[in-house]
Amino acid sequence: MSLKKNVISNFILTSSTILFPLITFPYVTRVLSSNGLGSIFFIDAFSQYFIILSSLGIPFYGVREIAKHKHDVKRNSDLVVELVILQFFLALTCCCIFFALHFFIPKLGSQISLIQIACLSILSNSFLIEWYYQGIENFSYITKRSLIIKSLSVIAILVLVKQQDDYILYFLILSLLVFSNSFLNFYNFYKHFYKGWPEKLNLSIHLKPLLVLFSINVSISVYTVLDTVILGFFTTPVAVSFYNVPLKLVKMFWLLIAGIGTVLIPRMSVLHANKNNEAIKDLMAKSINVIFLIALPFSFFCVVFPTEILTIISGKKYLPAINVLRILSLIPLIIGLCNVFGTQYLLPIGQERKILHATILGLVVSLTANFILIPIYSFTGAAISCLLAELTVCIYIYIWARKNIAITFDYKLLSLIVLSLLPSFLLTLGLKNYLSSLSMMTLSIFVYIISFILFQLLLFRNKFVEEIVSNILKFKK
């Protein structure tokens, strides 16, 4: 499958990561209590931490290794078996630790039902093997399967989750979503790609490169997951929900950006093996442009209209989290750029240690900031800590990536986006006392789109934007 078709397939997939939560999340935030939803966020933070631990860096390592030997079917079949065995036993160990913790940590003691459900997700992730399909660049299969399972989960949530106390049922549906994806992925692999049990299991050969990626994942998990855990220990489930509701909204967009970059990892590995630096620079430049196009307008509207966005997404009971949304709205831009410099470039060329150093630095910044700011500013302090950690990691990775390859920014595209946002900002200042907040936000978005089109046609004629439009028209045909 061509790179353009892969990008389109993965864009549809990652867009569904935004669309489906936009259907279910406003519903559950209104139906479930803040306390119940906060309990889910707290336990889910632990489960995500254990998923990262048990993954051992396999998702990134698997994509890279599969892409290197994409046409060696037997070798890749053996690799999948070996990596699944490694991850399953690690996941089993993590589940045992999770169960043991609830005897010693009072805040976990009352959440045994949620812990049991979380363990289903941890074990299921061992068989997800999404990295295999990414490595062979079979993004169309991933997209079709994911859309079907997500659609069924949306229906299940809307039909079954009806009362404030249904938060356990809601968490079970989310875990069954992971289980279903894992079952279908592994069944499809077994039916079409499995070439028999390896003649000899070579688990140890993977350990050295995986340990570096494992260290990266552990560091990342501390400053991306444990902020919720630390907040849960210092405050209440309600405060946890005030932090995680805007965080979930922001995550929808950074997953969209990260998903686009995932497509490029196997292609970058091949280009690096062929020493085609010009093609690598071109792909990186296009990735950066996509990030600017998506992340900058998102950050702008979150900063200007946080009240309206939170009211639409989660209802007025989460309005205390206005400043959290404003702070976190910069995260998709920072993480998107960090993915280009790190995940899309340094990782495929074998520079994992630079990413490790960056994440350790981010870990230090995150822990220090969280323990200082959360006791004083509660959930707002957690948001500031998250922003500081991500910014630190991005700057460090950018510095090292730039030492290996020239990184260019399309300042013409940046000017186009900023100038297109300016009329919306001026309109907001002039009419905010005359229109309702929702009408004002809708009009501002419309004005931005029109301004962008007019500036593109009359002033800038940006080649990247024209290329996107051309590809969309070809895809429709």
PDB file of N, CA and C in Angstrom, residues 297-298 300-306 308-309 417-433 435-453 455:
ATOM      1  N   PRO A 297      -4.651  25.929  15.504  1.00  0.00           N
ATOM      2  CA  PRO A 297      -6.043  26.362  15.676  1.00  0.00           C
ATOM      3  C   PRO A 297      -6.708  25.748  16.906  1.00  0.00           C
ATOM      4  N   PHE A 298      -6.397  24.471  17.191  1.00  0.00           N
ATOM      5  CA  PHE A 298      -6.960  23.821  18.374  1.00  0.00           C
ATOM      6  C   PHE A 298      -6.570  24.574  19.643  1.00  0.00           C
ATOM      7  N   PHE A 300      -5.604  27.682  19.929  1.00  0.00           N
ATOM      8  CA  PHE A 300      -6.216  29.012  19.922  1.00  0.00           C
ATOM      9  C   PHE A 300      -7.647  28.971  20.457  1.00  0.00           C
ATOM     10  N   PHE A 301      -8.458  28.061  19.930  1.00  0.00           N
ATOM     11  CA  PHE A 301      -9.868  28.027  20.329  1.00  0.00           C
ATOM     12  C   PHE A 301     -10.047  27.523  21.765  1.00  0.00           C
ATOM     13  N   CYS A 302      -9.129  26.664  22.232  1.00  0.00           N
ATOM     14  CA  CYS A 302      -9.194  26.235  23.640  1.00  0.00           C
ATOM     15  C   CYS A 302      -8.863  27.378  24.590  1.00  0.00           C
ATOM     16  N   VAL A 303      -7.919  28.224  24.203  1.00  0.00           N
ATOM     17  CA  VAL A 303      -7.538  29.364  25.041  1.00  0.00           C
ATOM     18  C   VAL A 303      -8.636  30.430  25.052  1.00  0.00           C
ATOM     19  N   VAL A 304      -9.258  30.673  23.902  1.00  0.00           N
ATOM     20  CA  VAL A 304     -10.259  31.742  23.785  1.00  0.00           C
ATOM     21  C   VAL A 304     -11.636  31.296  24.255  1.00  0.00           C
ATOM     22  N   PHE A 305     -11.991  30.016  24.042  1.00  0.00           N
ATOM     23  CA  PHE A 305     -13.347  29.542  24.358  1.00  0.00           C
ATOM     24  C   PHE A 305     -13.344  28.320  25.289  1.00  0.00           C
ATOM     25  N   PRO A 306     -12.620  28.334  26.396  1.00  0.00           N
ATOM     26  CA  PRO A 306     -12.585  27.151  27.270  1.00  0.00           C
ATOM     27  C   PRO A 306     -13.931  26.855  27.926  1.00  0.00           C
ATOM     28  N   GLU A 308     -16.994  27.490  26.781  1.00  0.00           N
ATOM     29  CA  GLU A 308     -17.928  26.921  25.808  1.00  0.00           C
ATOM     30  C   GLU A 308     -17.566  25.468  25.492  1.00  0.00           C
ATOM     31  N   ILE A 309     -16.288  25.202  25.320  1.00  0.00           N
ATOM     32  CA  ILE A 309     -15.854  23.848  24.969  1.00  0.00           C
ATOM     33  C   ILE A 309     -16.161  22.867  26.094  1.00  0.00           C
ATOM     34  N   ILE A 417      -1.480  30.533   8.934  1.00  0.00           N
ATOM     35  CA  ILE A 417      -2.346  30.104  10.042  1.00  0.00           C
ATOM     36  C   ILE A 417      -2.583  31.254  11.022  1.00  0.00           C
ATOM     37  N   VAL A 418      -1.512  31.955  11.390  1.00  0.00           N
ATOM     38  CA  VAL A 418      -1.631  33.047  12.370  1.00  0.00           C
ATOM     39  C   VAL A 418      -2.507  34.172  11.819  1.00  0.00           C
ATOM     40  N   LEU A 419      -2.279  34.573  10.578  1.00  0.00           N
ATOM     41  CA  LEU A 419      -3.090  35.631   9.987  1.00  0.00           C
ATOM     42  C   LEU A 419      -4.554  35.217   9.835  1.00  0.00           C
ATOM     43  N   SER A 420      -4.794  33.938   9.592  1.00  0.00           N
ATOM     44  CA  SER A 420      -6.167  33.441   9.463  1.00  0.00           C
ATOM     45  C   SER A 420      -6.888  33.431  10.806  1.00  0.00           C
ATOM     46  N   LEU A 421      -6.130  33.244  11.895  1.00  0.00           N
ATOM     47  CA  LEU A 421      -6.720  33.263  13.236  1.00  0.00           C
ATOM     48  C   LEU A 421      -6.980  34.680  13.738  1.00  0.00           C
ATOM     49  N   LEU A 422      -6.249  35.657  13.197  1.00  0.00           N
ATOM     50  CA  LEU A 422      -6.370  37.040  13.669  1.00  0.00           C
ATOM     51  C   LEU A 422      -7.781  37.608  13.520  1.00  0.00           C
ATOM     52  N   PRO A 423      -8.469  37.441  12.367  1.00  0.00           N
ATOM     53  CA  PRO A 423      -9.844  37.953  12.276  1.00  0.00           C
ATOM     54  C   PRO A 423     -10.782  37.331  13.313  1.00  0.00           C
ATOM     55  N   SER A 424     -10.595  36.040  13.613  1.00  0.00           N
ATOM     56  CA  SER A 424     -11.432  35.397  14.636  1.00  0.00           C
ATOM     57  C   SER A 424     -11.203  36.032  15.998  1.00  0.00           C
ATOM     58  N   PHE A 425      -9.942  36.336  16.313  1.00  0.00           N
ATOM     59  CA  PHE A 425      -9.624  36.957  17.593  1.00  0.00           C
ATOM     60  C   PHE A 425     -10.227  38.357  17.683  1.00  0.00           C
ATOM     61  N   LEU A 426     -10.084  39.148  16.631  1.00  0.00           N
ATOM     62  CA  LEU A 426     -10.638  40.509  16.631  1.00  0.00           C
ATOM     63  C   LEU A 426     -12.163  40.478  16.699  1.00  0.00           C
ATOM     64  N   LEU A 427     -12.757  39.504  16.011  1.00  0.00           N
ATOM     65  CA  LEU A 427     -14.217  39.351  16.045  1.00  0.00           C
ATOM     66  C   LEU A 427     -14.697  39.027  17.451  1.00  0.00           C
ATOM     67  N   THR A 428     -13.952  38.175  18.145  1.00  0.00           N
ATOM     68  CA  THR A 428     -14.303  37.815  19.515  1.00  0.00           C
ATOM     69  C   THR A 428     -14.260  39.026  20.436  1.00  0.00           C
ATOM     70  N   LEU A 429     -13.235  39.862  20.293  1.00  0.00           N
ATOM     71  CA  LEU A 429     -13.119  41.067  21.111  1.00  0.00           C
ATOM     72  C   LEU A 429     -14.253  42.045  20.837  1.00  0.00           C
ATOM     73  N   GLY A 430     -14.646  42.146  19.564  1.00  0.00           N
ATOM     74  CA  GLY A 430     -15.643  43.138  19.194  1.00  0.00           C
ATOM     75  C   GLY A 430     -17.079  42.745  19.484  1.00  0.00           C
ATOM     76  N   LEU A 431     -17.403  41.436  19.388  1.00  0.00           N
ATOM     77  CA  LEU A 431     -18.808  41.009  19.470  1.00  0.00           C
ATOM     78  C   LEU A 431     -19.145  40.166  20.693  1.00  0.00           C
ATOM     79  N   LYS A 432     -18.177  39.970  21.616  1.00  0.00           N
ATOM     80  CA  LYS A 432     -18.427  39.072  22.744  1.00  0.00           C
ATOM     81  C   LYS A 432     -19.563  39.539  23.647  1.00  0.00           C
ATOM     82  N   ASN A 433     -19.856  40.845  23.641  1.00  0.00           N
ATOM     83  CA  ASN A 433     -20.948  41.372  24.477  1.00  0.00           C
ATOM     84  C   ASN A 433     -22.295  41.349  23.777  1.00  0.00           C
ATOM     85  N   LEU A 435     -23.231  38.619  21.338  1.00  0.00           N
ATOM     86  CA  LEU A 435     -23.650  37.275  20.934  1.00  0.00           C
ATOM     87  C   LEU A 435     -23.487  36.304  22.089  1.00  0.00           C
ATOM     88  N   SER A 436     -24.264  35.223  22.061  1.00  0.00           N
ATOM     89  CA  SER A 436     -24.081  34.175  23.063  1.00  0.00           C
ATOM     90  C   SER A 436     -22.718  33.522  22.853  1.00  0.00           C
ATOM     91  N   SER A 437     -22.200  32.883  23.905  1.00  0.00           N
ATOM     92  CA  SER A 437     -20.864  32.294  23.836  1.00  0.00           C
ATOM     93  C   SER A 437     -20.763  31.231  22.749  1.00  0.00           C
ATOM     94  N   LEU A 438     -21.797  30.376  22.662  1.00  0.00           N
ATOM     95  CA  LEU A 438     -21.769  29.305  21.671  1.00  0.00           C
ATOM     96  C   LEU A 438     -21.822  29.872  20.254  1.00  0.00           C
ATOM     97  N   SER A 439     -22.664  30.881  20.045  1.00  0.00           N
ATOM     98  CA  SER A 439     -22.765  31.520  18.724  1.00  0.00           C
ATOM     99  C   SER A 439     -21.444  32.184  18.358  1.00  0.00           C
ATOM    100  N   MET A 440     -20.816  32.793  19.367  1.00  0.00           N
ATOM    101  CA  MET A 440     -19.543  33.475  19.150  1.00  0.00           C
ATOM    102  C   MET A 440     -18.460  32.481  18.738  1.00  0.00           C
ATOM    103  N   MET A 441     -18.399  31.334  19.402  1.00  0.00           N
ATOM    104  CA  MET A 441     -17.406  30.327  19.069  1.00  0.00           C
ATOM    105  C   MET A 441     -17.648  29.763  17.672  1.00  0.00           C
ATOM    106  N   THR A 442     -18.893  29.449  17.352  1.00  0.00           N
ATOM    107  CA  THR A 442     -19.232  28.908  16.031  1.00  0.00           C
ATOM    108  C   THR A 442     -18.861  29.892  14.929  1.00  0.00           C
ATOM    109  N   LEU A 443     -19.195  31.169  15.143  1.00  0.00           N
ATOM    110  CA  LEU A 443     -18.873  32.201  14.154  1.00  0.00           C
ATOM    111  C   LEU A 443     -17.368  32.358  13.997  1.00  0.00           C
ATOM    112  N   SER A 444     -16.629  32.288  15.096  1.00  0.00           N
ATOM    113  CA  SER A 444     -15.173  32.443  15.046  1.00  0.00           C
ATOM    114  C   SER A 444     -14.521  31.311  14.259  1.00  0.00           C
ATOM    115  N   ILE A 445     -14.997  30.085  14.458  1.00  0.00           N
ATOM    116  CA  ILE A 445     -14.464  28.950  13.705  1.00  0.00           C
ATOM    117  C   ILE A 445     -14.750  29.115  12.209  1.00  0.00           C
ATOM    118  N   PHE A 446     -15.965  29.554  11.902  1.00  0.00           N
ATOM    119  CA  PHE A 446     -16.354  29.774  10.503  1.00  0.00           C
ATOM    120  C   PHE A 446     -15.486  30.864   9.863  1.00  0.00           C
ATOM    121  N   VAL A 447     -15.264  31.951  10.609  1.00  0.00           N
ATOM    122  CA  VAL A 447     -14.441  33.054  10.100  1.00  0.00           C
ATOM    123  C   VAL A 447     -13.002  32.589   9.873  1.00  0.00           C
ATOM    124  N   TYR A 448     -12.478  31.748  10.776  1.00  0.00           N
ATOM    125  CA  TYR A 448     -11.122  31.226  10.597  1.00  0.00           C
ATOM    126  C   TYR A 448     -11.010  30.419   9.302  1.00  0.00           C
ATOM    127  N   ILE A 449     -11.975  29.544   9.060  1.00  0.00           N
ATOM    128  CA  ILE A 449     -11.939  28.704   7.857  1.00  0.00           C
ATOM    129  C   ILE A 449     -11.983  29.566   6.595  1.00  0.00           C
ATOM    130  N   ILE A 450     -12.899  30.539   6.582  1.00  0.00           N
ATOM    131  CA  ILE A 450     -13.016  31.432   5.415  1.00  0.00           C
ATOM    132  C   ILE A 450     -11.742  32.243   5.232  1.00  0.00           C
ATOM    133  N   SER A 451     -11.197  32.771   6.333  1.00  0.00           N
ATOM    134  CA  SER A 451      -9.966  33.561   6.260  1.00  0.00           C
ATOM    135  C   SER A 451      -8.811  32.721   5.728  1.00  0.00           C
ATOM    136  N   PHE A 452      -8.727  31.479   6.196  1.00  0.00           N
ATOM    137  CA  PHE A 452      -7.654  30.586   5.751  1.00  0.00           C
ATOM    138  C   PHE A 452      -7.743  30.365   4.243  1.00  0.00           C
ATOM    139  N   ILE A 453      -8.931  30.121   3.750  1.00  0.00           N
ATOM    140  CA  ILE A 453      -9.127  29.875   2.314  1.00  0.00           C
ATOM    141  C   ILE A 453      -8.760  31.121   1.507  1.00  0.00           C
ATOM    142  N   PHE A 455      -6.833  33.789   2.396  1.00  0.00           N
ATOM    143  CA  PHE A 455      -5.403  34.089   2.462  1.00  0.00           C
ATOM    144  C   PHE A 455      -4.591  33.115   1.606  1.00  0.00           C
TER     145      PHE A 455
END
